[in-house]
PDB file of C-alpha atoms in Angstrom:
ATOM      1  CA  MET V 204       5.166   8.402  10.064  1.00 88.00           C
ATOM      2  CA  ASN V 205       2.673   7.526   6.978  1.00 94.00           C
ATOM      3  CA  ARG V 206       0.412   4.690   7.467  1.00 94.00           C
ATOM      4  CA  LEU V 207      -0.850   2.263   4.993  1.00 95.00           C
ATOM      5  CA  SER V 208      -4.629   1.341   5.077  1.00 96.00           C
ATOM      6  CA  ILE V 209      -5.438  -1.836   2.773  1.00 96.00           C
ATOM      7  CA  ASN V 210      -9.008  -3.232   2.130  1.00 97.00           C
ATOM      8  CA  PRO V 211      -8.857  -6.860   1.943  1.00 96.00           C
ATOM      9  CA  ASP V 212     -12.035  -7.175  -0.013  1.00 96.00           C
ATOM     10  CA  TYR V 213     -11.119  -4.922  -2.771  1.00 97.00           C
ATOM     11  CA  CYS V 214      -7.665  -5.833  -3.279  1.00 97.00           C
ATOM     12  CA  LYS V 215      -6.969  -8.384  -6.112  1.00 97.00           C
ATOM     13  CA  GLY V 216      -3.191  -9.110  -5.320  1.00 96.00           C
ATOM     14  CA  CYS V 217      -1.815  -7.673  -8.613  1.00 97.00           C
ATOM     15  CA  LEU V 218       0.476  -5.877  -6.309  1.00 97.00           C
ATOM     16  CA  ILE V 219       0.578  -2.657  -9.260  1.00 98.00           C
ATOM     17  CA  CYS V 220       1.006  -0.706  -5.790  1.00 98.00           C
ATOM     18  CA  VAL V 221       4.336  -2.353  -5.016  1.00 98.00           C
ATOM     19  CA  ASP V 222       6.092  -1.739  -8.479  1.00 98.00           C
ATOM     20  CA  ALA V 223       4.861   1.962  -8.049  1.00 98.00           C
ATOM     21  CA  CYS V 224       6.204   2.767  -4.899  1.00 98.00           C
ATOM     22  CA  PRO V 225       9.026   4.585  -5.670  1.00 97.00           C
ATOM     23  CA  GLY V 226      10.484   4.332  -2.313  1.00 96.00           C
ATOM     24  CA  LYS V 227       9.974   0.484  -1.902  1.00 97.00           C
ATOM     25  CA  ALA V 228       7.928   0.980   1.223  1.00 97.00           C
ATOM     26  CA  ILE V 229       5.708  -1.490   0.167  1.00 97.00           C
ATOM     27  CA  GLY V 230       6.013  -4.851  -0.666  1.00 97.00           C
ATOM     28  CA  ALA V 231       3.998  -8.430  -0.829  1.00 97.00           C
ATOM     29  CA  SER V 232       2.874  -9.772   2.424  1.00 96.00           C
ATOM     30  CA  ASP V 233       2.218 -13.765   3.407  1.00 96.00           C
ATOM     31  CA  ARG V 234      -1.224 -12.871   3.583  1.00 95.00           C
ATOM     32  CA  VAL V 235      -4.062 -13.331   1.434  1.00 96.00           C
ATOM     33  CA  ASN V 236      -7.754 -12.295   1.513  1.00 94.00           C
ATOM     34  CA  PRO V 237     -10.578 -14.718   1.478  1.00 93.00           C
ATOM     35  CA  LYS V 238     -10.670 -14.688  -2.257  1.00 94.00           C
ATOM     36  CA  GLY V 239      -6.774 -16.317  -2.075  1.00 96.00           C
ATOM     37  CA  TYR V 240      -5.107 -12.869  -3.375  1.00 97.00           C
ATOM     38  CA  THR V 241      -1.958 -11.881  -1.830  1.00 97.00           C
ATOM     39  CA  LEU V 242      -1.922  -8.659  -0.144  1.00 97.00           C
ATOM     40  CA  PRO V 243       0.592  -6.086  -0.316  1.00 97.00           C
ATOM     41  CA  ALA V 244       1.800  -4.460   3.234  1.00 96.00           C
ATOM     42  CA  GLU V 245       3.957  -1.790   4.583  1.00 96.00           C
ATOM     43  CA  ARG V 246       7.575  -2.672   4.431  1.00 96.00           C
ATOM     44  CA  ASP V 247       9.681   0.415   5.270  1.00 96.00           C
ATOM     45  CA  MET V 248       7.108   3.129   5.891  1.00 95.00           C
ATOM     46  CA  GLN V 249      10.028   5.565   6.976  1.00 95.00           C
ATOM     47  CA  GLN V 250      10.839   5.096   3.206  1.00 96.00           C
ATOM     48  CA  CYS V 251       7.332   6.433   1.943  1.00 96.00           C
ATOM     49  CA  ASN V 252       7.745  10.024   0.719  1.00 95.00           C
ATOM     50  CA  GLY V 253       3.999  10.836   0.759  1.00 95.00           C
ATOM     51  CA  CYS V 254       3.320  10.621  -3.085  1.00 97.00           C
ATOM     52  CA  LYS V 255       0.187   8.553  -2.966  1.00 97.00           C
ATOM     53  CA  LEU V 256       1.471   6.660  -6.186  1.00 98.00           C
ATOM     54  CA  CYS V 257       0.205   3.109  -4.948  1.00 98.00           C
ATOM     55  CA  GLU V 258      -3.216   4.578  -4.113  1.00 98.00           C
ATOM     56  CA  ILE V 259      -3.566   5.987  -7.632  1.00 98.00           C
ATOM     57  CA  VAL V 260      -2.399   3.262  -9.789  1.00 98.00           C
ATOM     58  CA  CYS V 261      -4.630   0.872  -7.747  1.00 98.00           C
ATOM     59  CA  PRO V 262      -7.441  -0.117 -10.243  1.00 98.00           C
ATOM     60  CA  ASP V 263      -9.736  -1.383  -7.329  1.00 96.00           C
ATOM     61  CA  PHE V 264      -9.391   1.651  -4.981  1.00 97.00           C
ATOM     62  CA  ALA V 265      -7.837  -0.636  -2.174  1.00 98.00           C
ATOM     63  CA  ILE V 266      -5.417   1.368  -1.163  1.00 97.00           C
ATOM     64  CA  ALA V 267      -4.576   4.484   0.982  1.00 97.00           C
ATOM     65  CA  VAL V 268      -1.690   6.457   2.050  1.00 96.00           C
ATOM     66  CA  GLU V 269      -2.602   8.155   5.404  1.00 95.00           C
ATOM     67  CA  ILE V 270      -0.057  10.899   5.727  1.00 94.00           C
ATOM     68  CA  GLU V 271       1.039  12.179   9.122  1.00 89.00           C
ATOM     69  CA  GLU V 272       1.447  15.809   9.266  1.00 82.00           C
ATOM     70  CA  GLU V 273       5.063  16.788  10.994  1.00 74.00           C
ATOM     71  CA  LYS V 274       4.748  18.168  14.175  1.00 72.00           C
ATOM     72  CA  SER V 275       6.478  21.672  15.274  1.00 67.00           C
TER      73      SER V 275
END
């Protein structure tokens, strides 16, 4: 299963990544960073198709998707 990595020091809480996710694999969390911004979080990573659109649209380079290779 793919994993989401968020750098809370870079995130400004815009949640553009949440809106961009076609599978709704991520959502807003209850967590905030030291600056008071709401952080995104994994919602249902089984819905993540690995497109990395959330990573691409993040204006602050605060989010990364780690793609897990399929085991054969």
